XYZ file of C-alpha atoms in Angstrom:
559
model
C -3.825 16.170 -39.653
C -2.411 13.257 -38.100
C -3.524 9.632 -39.364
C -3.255 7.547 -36.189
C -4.764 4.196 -35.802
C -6.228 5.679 -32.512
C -9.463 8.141 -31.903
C -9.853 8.684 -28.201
C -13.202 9.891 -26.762
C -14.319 12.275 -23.709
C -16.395 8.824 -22.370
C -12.600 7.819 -21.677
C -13.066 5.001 -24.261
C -10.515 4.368 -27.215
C -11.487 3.038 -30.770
C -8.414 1.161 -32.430
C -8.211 0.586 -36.212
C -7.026 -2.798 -36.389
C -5.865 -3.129 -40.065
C -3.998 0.371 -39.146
C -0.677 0.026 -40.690
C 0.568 1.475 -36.801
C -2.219 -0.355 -35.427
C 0.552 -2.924 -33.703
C 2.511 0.198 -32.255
C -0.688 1.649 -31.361
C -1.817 -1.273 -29.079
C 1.413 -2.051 -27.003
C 1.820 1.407 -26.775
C -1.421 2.156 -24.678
C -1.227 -2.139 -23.022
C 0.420 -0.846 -19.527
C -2.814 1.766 -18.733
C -5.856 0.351 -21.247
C -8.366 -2.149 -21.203
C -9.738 -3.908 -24.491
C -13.652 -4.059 -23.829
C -14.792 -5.547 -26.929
C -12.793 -6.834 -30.312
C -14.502 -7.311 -33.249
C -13.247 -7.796 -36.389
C -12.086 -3.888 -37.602
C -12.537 -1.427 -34.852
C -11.452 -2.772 -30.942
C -12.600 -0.209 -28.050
C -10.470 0.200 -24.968
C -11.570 1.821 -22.026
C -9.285 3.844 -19.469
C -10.279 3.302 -15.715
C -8.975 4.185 -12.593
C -7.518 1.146 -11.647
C -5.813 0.852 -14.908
C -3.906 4.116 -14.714
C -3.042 3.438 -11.288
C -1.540 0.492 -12.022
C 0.713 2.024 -14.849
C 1.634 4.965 -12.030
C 2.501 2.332 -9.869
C 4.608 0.241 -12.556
C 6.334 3.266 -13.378
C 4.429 5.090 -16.489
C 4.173 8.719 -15.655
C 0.858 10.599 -16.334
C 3.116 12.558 -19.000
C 3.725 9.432 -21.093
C 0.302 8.331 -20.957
C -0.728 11.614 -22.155
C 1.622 11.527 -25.296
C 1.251 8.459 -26.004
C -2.643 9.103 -26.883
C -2.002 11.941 -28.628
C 1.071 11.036 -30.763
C -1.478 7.845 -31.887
C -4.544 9.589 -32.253
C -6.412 10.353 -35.198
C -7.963 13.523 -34.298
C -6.980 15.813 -30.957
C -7.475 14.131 -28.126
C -10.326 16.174 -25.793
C -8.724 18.293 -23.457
C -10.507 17.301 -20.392
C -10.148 13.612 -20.688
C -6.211 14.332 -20.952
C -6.532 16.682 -17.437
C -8.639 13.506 -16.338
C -6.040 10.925 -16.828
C -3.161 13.222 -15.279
C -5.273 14.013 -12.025
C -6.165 10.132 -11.824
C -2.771 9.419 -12.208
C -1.729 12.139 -9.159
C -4.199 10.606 -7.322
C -2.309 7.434 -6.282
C 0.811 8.470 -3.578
C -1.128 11.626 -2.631
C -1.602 8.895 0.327
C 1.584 6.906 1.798
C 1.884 4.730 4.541
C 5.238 4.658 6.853
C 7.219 3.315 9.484
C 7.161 6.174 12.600
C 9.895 5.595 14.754
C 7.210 6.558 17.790
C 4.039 6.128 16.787
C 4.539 2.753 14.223
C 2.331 3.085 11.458
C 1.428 5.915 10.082
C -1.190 6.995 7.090
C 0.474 10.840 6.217
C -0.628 12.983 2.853
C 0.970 16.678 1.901
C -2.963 17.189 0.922
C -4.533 18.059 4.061
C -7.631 17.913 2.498
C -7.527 14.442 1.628
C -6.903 12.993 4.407
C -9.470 14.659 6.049
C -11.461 13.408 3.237
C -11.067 9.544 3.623
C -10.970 9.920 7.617
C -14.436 11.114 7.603
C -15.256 8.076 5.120
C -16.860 5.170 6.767
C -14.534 2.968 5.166
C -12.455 3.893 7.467
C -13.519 4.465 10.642
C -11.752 1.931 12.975
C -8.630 1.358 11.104
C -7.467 4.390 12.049
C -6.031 5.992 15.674
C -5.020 9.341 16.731
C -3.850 12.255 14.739
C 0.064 12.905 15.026
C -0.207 16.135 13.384
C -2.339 17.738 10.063
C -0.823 15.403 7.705
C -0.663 12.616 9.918
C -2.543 9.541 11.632
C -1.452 6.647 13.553
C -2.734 3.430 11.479
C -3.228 0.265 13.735
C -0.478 -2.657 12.121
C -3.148 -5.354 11.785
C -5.229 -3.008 9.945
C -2.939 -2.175 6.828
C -4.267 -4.122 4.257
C -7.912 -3.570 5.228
C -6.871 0.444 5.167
C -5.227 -0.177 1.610
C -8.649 -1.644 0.266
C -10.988 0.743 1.793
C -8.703 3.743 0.172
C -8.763 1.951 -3.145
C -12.658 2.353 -2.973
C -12.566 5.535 -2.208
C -10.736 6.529 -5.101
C -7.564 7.604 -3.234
C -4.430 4.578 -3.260
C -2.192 4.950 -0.624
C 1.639 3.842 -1.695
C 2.578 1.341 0.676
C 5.990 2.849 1.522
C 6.216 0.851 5.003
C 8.133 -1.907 4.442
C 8.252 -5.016 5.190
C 9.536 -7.733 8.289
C 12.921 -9.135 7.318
C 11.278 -12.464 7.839
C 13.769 -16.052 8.925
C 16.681 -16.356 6.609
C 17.507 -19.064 4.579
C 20.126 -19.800 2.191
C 18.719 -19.728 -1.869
C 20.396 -19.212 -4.906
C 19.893 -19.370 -8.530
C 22.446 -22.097 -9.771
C 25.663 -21.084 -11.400
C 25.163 -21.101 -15.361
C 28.133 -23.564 -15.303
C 27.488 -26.090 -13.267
C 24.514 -29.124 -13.610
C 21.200 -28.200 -13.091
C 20.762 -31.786 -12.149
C 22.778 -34.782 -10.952
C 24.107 -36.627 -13.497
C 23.030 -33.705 -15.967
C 25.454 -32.519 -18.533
C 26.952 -28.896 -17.713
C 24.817 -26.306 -19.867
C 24.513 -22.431 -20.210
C 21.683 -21.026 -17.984
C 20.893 -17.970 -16.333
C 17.043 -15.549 -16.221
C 16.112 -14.335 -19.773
C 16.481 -10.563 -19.631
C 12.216 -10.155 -19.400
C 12.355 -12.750 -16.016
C 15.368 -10.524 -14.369
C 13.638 -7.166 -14.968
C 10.616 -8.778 -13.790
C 12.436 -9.725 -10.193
C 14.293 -6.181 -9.978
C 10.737 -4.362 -10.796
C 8.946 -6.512 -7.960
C 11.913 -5.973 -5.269
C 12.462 -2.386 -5.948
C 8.748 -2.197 -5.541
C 8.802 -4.458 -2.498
C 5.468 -6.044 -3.183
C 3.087 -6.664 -6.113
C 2.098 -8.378 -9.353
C 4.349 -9.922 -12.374
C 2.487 -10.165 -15.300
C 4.190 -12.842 -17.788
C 2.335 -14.724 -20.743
C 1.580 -18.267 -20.156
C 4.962 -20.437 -20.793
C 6.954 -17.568 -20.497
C 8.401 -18.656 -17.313
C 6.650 -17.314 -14.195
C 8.568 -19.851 -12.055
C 11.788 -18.636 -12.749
C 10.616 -15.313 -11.448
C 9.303 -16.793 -8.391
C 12.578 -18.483 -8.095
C 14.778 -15.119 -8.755
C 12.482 -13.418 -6.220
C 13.321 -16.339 -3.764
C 16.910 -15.626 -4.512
C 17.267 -12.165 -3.898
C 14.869 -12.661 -0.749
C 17.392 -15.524 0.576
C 14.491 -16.250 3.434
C 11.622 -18.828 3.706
C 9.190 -18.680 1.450
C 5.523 -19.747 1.429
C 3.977 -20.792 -2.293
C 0.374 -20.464 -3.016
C -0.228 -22.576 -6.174
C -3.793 -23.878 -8.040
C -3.149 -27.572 -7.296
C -1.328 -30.625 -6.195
C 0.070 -30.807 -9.801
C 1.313 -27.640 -9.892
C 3.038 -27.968 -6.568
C 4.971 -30.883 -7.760
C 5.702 -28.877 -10.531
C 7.342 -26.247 -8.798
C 9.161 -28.188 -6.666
C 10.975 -29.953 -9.365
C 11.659 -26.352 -10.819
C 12.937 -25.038 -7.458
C 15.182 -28.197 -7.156
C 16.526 -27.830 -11.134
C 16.980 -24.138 -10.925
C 18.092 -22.791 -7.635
C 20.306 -24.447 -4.613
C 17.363 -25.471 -2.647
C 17.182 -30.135 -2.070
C 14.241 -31.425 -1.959
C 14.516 -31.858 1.759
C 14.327 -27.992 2.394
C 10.743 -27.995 0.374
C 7.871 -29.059 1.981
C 3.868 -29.788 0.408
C 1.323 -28.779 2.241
C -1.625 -30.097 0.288
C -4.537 -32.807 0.699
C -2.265 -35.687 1.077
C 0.954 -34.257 2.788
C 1.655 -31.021 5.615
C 5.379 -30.877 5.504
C 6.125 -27.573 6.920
C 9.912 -26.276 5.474
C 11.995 -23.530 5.107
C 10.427 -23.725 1.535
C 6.671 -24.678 1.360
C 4.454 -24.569 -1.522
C 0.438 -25.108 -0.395
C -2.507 -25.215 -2.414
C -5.048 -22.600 -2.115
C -7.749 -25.806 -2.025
C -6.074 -26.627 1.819
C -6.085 -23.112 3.080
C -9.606 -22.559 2.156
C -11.108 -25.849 3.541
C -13.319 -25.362 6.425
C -13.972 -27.397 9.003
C -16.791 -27.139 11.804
C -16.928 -23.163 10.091
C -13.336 -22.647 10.823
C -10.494 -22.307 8.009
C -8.455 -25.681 10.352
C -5.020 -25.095 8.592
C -4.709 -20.731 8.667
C -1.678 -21.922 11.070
C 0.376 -22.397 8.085
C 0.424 -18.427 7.614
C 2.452 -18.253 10.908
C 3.896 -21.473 11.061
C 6.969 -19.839 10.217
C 8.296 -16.354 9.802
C 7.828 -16.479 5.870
C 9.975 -13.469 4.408
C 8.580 -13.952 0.907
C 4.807 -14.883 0.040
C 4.566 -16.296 -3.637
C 0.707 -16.585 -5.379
C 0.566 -18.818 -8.487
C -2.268 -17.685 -10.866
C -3.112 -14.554 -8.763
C -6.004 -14.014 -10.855
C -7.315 -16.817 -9.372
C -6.927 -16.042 -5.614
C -9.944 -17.603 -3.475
C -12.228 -14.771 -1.786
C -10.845 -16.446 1.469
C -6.957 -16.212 0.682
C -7.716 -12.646 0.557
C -8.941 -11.942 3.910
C -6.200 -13.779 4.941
C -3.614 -11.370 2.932
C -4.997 -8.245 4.641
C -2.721 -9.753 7.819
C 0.146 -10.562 5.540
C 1.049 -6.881 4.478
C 4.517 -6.527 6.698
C 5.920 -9.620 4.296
C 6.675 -9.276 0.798
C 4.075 -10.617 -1.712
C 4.488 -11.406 -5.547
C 1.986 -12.491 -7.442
C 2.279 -14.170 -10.751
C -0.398 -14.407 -13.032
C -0.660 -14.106 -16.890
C -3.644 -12.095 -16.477
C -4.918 -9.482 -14.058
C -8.433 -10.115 -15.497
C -10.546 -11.466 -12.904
C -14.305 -12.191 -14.078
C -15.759 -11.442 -10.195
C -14.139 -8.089 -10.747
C -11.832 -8.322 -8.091
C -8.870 -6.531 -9.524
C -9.050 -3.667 -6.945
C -8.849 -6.232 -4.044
C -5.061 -8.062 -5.964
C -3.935 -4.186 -6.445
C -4.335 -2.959 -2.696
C -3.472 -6.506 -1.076
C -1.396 -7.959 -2.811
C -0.012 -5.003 -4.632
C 0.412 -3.090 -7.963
C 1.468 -4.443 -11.057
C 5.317 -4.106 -10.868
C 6.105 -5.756 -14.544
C 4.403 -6.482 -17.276
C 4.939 -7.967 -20.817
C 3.332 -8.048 -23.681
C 2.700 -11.574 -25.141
C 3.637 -10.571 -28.649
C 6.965 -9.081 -27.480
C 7.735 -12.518 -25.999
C 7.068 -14.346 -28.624
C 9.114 -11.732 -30.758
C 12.034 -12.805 -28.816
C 11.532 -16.476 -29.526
C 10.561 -17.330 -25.573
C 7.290 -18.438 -26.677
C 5.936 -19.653 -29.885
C 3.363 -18.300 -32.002
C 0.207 -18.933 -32.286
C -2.629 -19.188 -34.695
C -6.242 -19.286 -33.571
C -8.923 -20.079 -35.467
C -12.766 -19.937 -34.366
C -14.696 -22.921 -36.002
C -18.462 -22.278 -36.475
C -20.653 -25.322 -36.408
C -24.210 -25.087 -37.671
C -26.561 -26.333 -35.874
C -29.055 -29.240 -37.253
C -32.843 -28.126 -37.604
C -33.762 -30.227 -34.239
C -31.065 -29.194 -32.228
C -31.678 -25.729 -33.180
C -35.218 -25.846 -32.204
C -34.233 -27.669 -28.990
C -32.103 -24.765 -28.661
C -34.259 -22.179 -28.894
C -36.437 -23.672 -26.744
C -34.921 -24.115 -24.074
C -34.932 -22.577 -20.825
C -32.142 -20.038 -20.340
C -30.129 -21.343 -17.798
C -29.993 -24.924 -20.180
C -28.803 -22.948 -23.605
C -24.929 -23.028 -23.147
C -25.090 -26.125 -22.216
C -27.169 -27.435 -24.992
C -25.055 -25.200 -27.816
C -21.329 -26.098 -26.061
C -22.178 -29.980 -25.774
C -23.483 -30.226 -29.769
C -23.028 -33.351 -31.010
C -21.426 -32.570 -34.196
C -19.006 -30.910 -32.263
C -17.271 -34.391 -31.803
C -17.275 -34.710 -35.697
C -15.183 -31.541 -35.850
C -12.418 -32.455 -33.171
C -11.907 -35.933 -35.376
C -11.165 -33.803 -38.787
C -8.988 -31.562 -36.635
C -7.049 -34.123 -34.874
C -6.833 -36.110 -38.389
C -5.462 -32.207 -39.920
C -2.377 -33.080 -37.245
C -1.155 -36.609 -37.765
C 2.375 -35.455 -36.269
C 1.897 -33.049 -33.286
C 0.700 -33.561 -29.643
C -2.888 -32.842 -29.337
C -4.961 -31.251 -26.326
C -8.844 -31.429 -26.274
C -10.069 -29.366 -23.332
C -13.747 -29.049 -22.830
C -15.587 -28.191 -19.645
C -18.787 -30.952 -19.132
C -17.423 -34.269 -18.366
C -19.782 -36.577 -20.274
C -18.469 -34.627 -23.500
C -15.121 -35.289 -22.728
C -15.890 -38.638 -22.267
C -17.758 -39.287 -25.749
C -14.370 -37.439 -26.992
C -11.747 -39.843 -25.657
C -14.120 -42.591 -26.562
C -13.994 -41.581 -30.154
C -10.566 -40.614 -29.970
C -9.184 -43.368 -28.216
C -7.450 -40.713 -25.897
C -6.642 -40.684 -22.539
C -8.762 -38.468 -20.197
C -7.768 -36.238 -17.221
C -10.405 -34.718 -14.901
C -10.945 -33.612 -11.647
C -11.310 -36.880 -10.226
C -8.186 -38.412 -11.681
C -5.726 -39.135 -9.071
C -2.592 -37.004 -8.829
C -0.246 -40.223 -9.347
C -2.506 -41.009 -12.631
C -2.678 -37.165 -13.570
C 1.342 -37.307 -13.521
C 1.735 -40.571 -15.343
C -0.255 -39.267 -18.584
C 1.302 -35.609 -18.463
C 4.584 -37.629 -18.585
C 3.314 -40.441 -21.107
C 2.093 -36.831 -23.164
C 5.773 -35.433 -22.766
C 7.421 -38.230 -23.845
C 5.337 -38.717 -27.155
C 4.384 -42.404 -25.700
C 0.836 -41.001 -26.278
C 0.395 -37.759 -29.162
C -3.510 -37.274 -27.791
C -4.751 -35.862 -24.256
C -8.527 -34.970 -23.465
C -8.547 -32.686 -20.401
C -11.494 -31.103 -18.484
C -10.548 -27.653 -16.644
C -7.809 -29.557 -14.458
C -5.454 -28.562 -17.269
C -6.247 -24.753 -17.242
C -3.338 -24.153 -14.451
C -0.029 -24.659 -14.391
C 0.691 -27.616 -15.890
C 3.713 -27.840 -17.879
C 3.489 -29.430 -21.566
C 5.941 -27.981 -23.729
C 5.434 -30.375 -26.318
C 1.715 -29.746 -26.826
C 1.499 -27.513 -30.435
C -2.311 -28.013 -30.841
C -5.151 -27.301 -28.160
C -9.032 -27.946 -29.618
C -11.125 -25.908 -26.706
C -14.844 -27.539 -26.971
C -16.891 -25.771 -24.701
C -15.158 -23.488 -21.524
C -16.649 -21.875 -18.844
C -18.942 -18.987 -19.916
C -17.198 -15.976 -21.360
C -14.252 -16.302 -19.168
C -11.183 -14.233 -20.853
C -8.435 -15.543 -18.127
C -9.444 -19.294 -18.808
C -9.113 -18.657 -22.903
C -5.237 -17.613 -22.204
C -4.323 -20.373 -19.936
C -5.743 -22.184 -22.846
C -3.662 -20.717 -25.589
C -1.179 -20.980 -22.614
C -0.732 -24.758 -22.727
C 0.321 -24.633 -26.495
C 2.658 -21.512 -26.599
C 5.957 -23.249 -25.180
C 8.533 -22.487 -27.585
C 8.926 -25.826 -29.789
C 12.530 -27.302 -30.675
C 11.803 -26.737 -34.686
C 10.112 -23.488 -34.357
C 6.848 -24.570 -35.659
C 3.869 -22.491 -35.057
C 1.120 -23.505 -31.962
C -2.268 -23.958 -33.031
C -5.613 -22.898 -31.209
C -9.049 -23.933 -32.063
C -12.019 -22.720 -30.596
C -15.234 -25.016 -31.678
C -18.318 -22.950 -31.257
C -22.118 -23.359 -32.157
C -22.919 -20.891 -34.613
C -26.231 -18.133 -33.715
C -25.975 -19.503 -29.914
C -24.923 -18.202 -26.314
C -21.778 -20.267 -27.217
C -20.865 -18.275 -30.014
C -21.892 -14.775 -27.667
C -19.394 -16.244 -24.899
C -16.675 -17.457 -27.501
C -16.613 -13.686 -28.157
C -16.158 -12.441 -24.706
C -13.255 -15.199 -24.071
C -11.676 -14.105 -26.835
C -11.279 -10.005 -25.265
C -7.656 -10.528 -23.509
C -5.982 -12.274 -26.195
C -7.151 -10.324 -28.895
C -5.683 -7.497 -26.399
C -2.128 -8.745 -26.846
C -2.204 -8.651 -30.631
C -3.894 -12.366 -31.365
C -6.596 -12.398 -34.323
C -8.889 -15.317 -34.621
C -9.728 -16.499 -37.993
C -13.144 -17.569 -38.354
C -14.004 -21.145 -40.466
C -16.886 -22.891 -41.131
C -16.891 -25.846 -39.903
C -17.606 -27.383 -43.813
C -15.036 -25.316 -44.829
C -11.716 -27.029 -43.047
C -9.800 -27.761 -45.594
C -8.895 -24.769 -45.859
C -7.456 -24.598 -42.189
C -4.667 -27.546 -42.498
């Protein structure tokens, strides 16, 4: 009898031993086609769905592999008909492929007759389709290929975009020569991709379009760069904010042969239109008089190359607008595909599959990213805040339990515990920031800091002229601070999973002495805070991360 850290059940849920000796093999073993539902402390339960395995087909995993890789970790056999499950799932996606007809245009064609007479009679699709060409064929109206690709998604039959894409206007862009400066005035230094970042570009490119999936500080921008390179055409960048923007530009200018004159901001304060232009997703999504007033920047030029920063993030709007975007090549970076509205179907069909994906723990294995140490600190309530608590109505409780006062008592001991290291605080109500950098003395960056300001502390930060930061949600995205090695979270919003790993994110650059990154999660013990601390705490504890768990009396023992 095998002893595998794995027992897989017909519900098409998997129970992982996690002090398994294997337990480590087990889990990046079943990472590109699993989902991690809940992870408590000894048995985590995955759960295989449709979109997962599809996502694995379409990043290369073969139904085959999936099926040995649960049974060669598996604990007892695996049940027959979830392993004929998974391999028809996995045939499902391509039974359906779009092409290029050299008479007709687009074209929707399957070998299975009988599915596409299937989703034709659908609803879903009625009016995104035209005339037959033959049995296995139907003329798809161009303007209606990314709304086709979602409706098939729903009904549980992908189509593999195999259509191509417009050539789009060149332009000139190249990764700089290892050799020479990456600045002016810069000394000559060794640089070229890590190996992770160039398999990353060949898997997106060879796939056409679709969805890198890096860990935070890993280097998502280089991709996005290397993608740019191989492209060599315009390029419109979708990024979070005005920060990150900046940010990229400065990468784009260190890293490849683009000047700053050839990149253009499209944002609140500037519309520079260039062969390179990076926009926020805030600008395309304003509205004015009901009408989205700057959509003209999706045609403004003949973009060959269509980057989203944070895909997980995408606005309901930006995806509309991608459904007329499918003849230009999309990547989308993200260092999550989790999406708490549940959206994941709608990134998959319009923007496209996952193409590349690495585990965090293998990164930081490499030495690209440090590691980390998180520890969830449980604060006990006082008798009147408890009964406050509990009596309060429901929509006031998380509030209530993430704003506790003697929350402010534990960031002090923790920021005392690390005399010599930069310091985040990140929190997500604004008048508990604000007690924080009042008893911290510490600079704080919110929402309605100005970009200029925003930039001067994340420099003062980077250059050590100030060790302590508080930061409301602002700092969830993008922003680069490699010298950061502590992050103290003090409340977040709800349960979300992506917003814990940008978190952890903003401490995991690699550090110059090795040192490990520390992540503390302060949480109100027998409240909502402590339910939602748990349900943040799902995707990291997915790529191998354990949190300890200290009372908040108890610290001593975490320094």
């Amino acid at each position: 009898m095998p002893d595998g850290p794995l027992i897989v059940q017909s519900d098409k849920s998997i129970l992982l031993e996690v002090d398994h000796p294997r337990a480590g093999d087990a889990r990046r073993a079943i990472a590109p086609f699993a989902e991690l539902e809940r992870a408590p402390e000894h048995i985590h339960t995955y759960r295989l769905t449709n979109l997962g395995l599809w996502n694995a087909r379409a990043a290369g995993h073969d139904a085959e592999q999936v099926v040995n890789t649960l049974i060669e970790h598996s604990r007892y056999p695996v049940p027959h008909a979830l392993l004929v499950d998974v391999a028809e799932t996995m045939g499902r996606y391509g039974r359906l492929t779009l092409h290029s007809h050299p008479v007709h245009g687009l074209v929707l064609e399957s070998t299975d007759r009988a599915v596409l007479a299937e989703v034709l009679k659908s609803k879903r699709t009625s009016g995104l389709v035209g005339e037959r060409v033959d049995e296995t064929t139907v003329v798809v109206h161009p303007s209606e290929r990314g709304n086709l690709k979602q409706a098939l998604v729903k009904l549980g039959w992908p189509a593999e975009d195999l259509a191509g894409y417009v050539d789009g206007e060149k332009h000139p862009i190249a990764l700089r020569s290892p050799t020479l400066p990456v600045t002016p005035g810069e000394e000559s230094h060794e640089w070229s991709p890590r190996p992770y970042q160039q398999q990353a570009v060949d898997g997106f490119f060879h796939g056409g379009s679709g969805v890198v999936v890096l860990p935070c500080g890993a280097g998502k921008t280089i991709v996005g760069a290397g993608a740019m390179a191989e492209s060599k055409t315009t390029t419109l960048i979708l990024v979070t904010n005005t920060v990150s923007a900046r940010q990229w530009r400065d990468e784009l200018v260190r890293r490849t042969s683009l000047t700053e004159d050839e990149i253009g901001e499209y944002s609140g304060s500037r519309k520079e239109i260039r062969p390179v232009t990076i926009a926020t997703y805030q600008v395309l999504t304003t509205k004015r008089k009901g009408v989205y007033s700057h959509l003209e920047l999706l045609d403004a030029r003949d973009w060959g190359l269509i980057v989203y920063d944070e895909v997980h993030l995408l606005p309901a709007p930006i995806f509309r607008m991608t459904a007329d975007l499918q003849a230009r090549r999309r990547l989308g970076l993200t260092a999550t595909l989790v999406r708490e509205d549940g959206r994941e179907d709608e990134v998959f069909s319009l923007i496209g599959p996952k193409r590349y994906d690495a585990p965090w723990k293998d990164i930081e294995a490499q030495g690209y990213i440090a590691p980390a140490d998180c520890v969830e600190v449980r604060l006990t309530l006082p008798e009147h805040e408890r009964m406050v608590y509990a009596t309060a109505e429901p929509e006031d409780k998380y509030r209530l339990a993430a704003c506790a006062p003697g929350k402010n008592r534990v960031v002090e001991r923790l920021v005392a515990d690390h005399p010599d290291d930069q310091v985040l605080v990140i929190g997500q109500y604004i008048d508990q920031l604000e007690d924080l950098a009042a008893h911290l003395d510490a600079p704080l960056i919110t929402g309605a800091t100005t970009v200029r300001e925003r930039q001067r502390l994340f420099g003062a930060f980077r250059s050590g002229e100030i060790s302590r930061l508080v930061v409301s949600k602002v700092a969830n995205f993008s922003i680069d601070l490699p010298e950061a090695s502590v992050a103290i979270q003090v409340s977040g919003s709800f349960g979300s999973r992506q917003e814990e790993a940008q978190r952890l994110g903003r401490v995991m650059r690699p550090k110059a002495d090795g040192r490990t990154a520390h992540f503390y999660a302060v949480v109100a013990r027998d409240t909502v805070d402590q339910d939602f601390a748990a349900h943040r705490q799902r995707f990291l504890a997915e790529q191998g991360y354990a949190y300890r768990i200290v009372d908040a009396e108890d610290l001593d023992q975490v320094a």
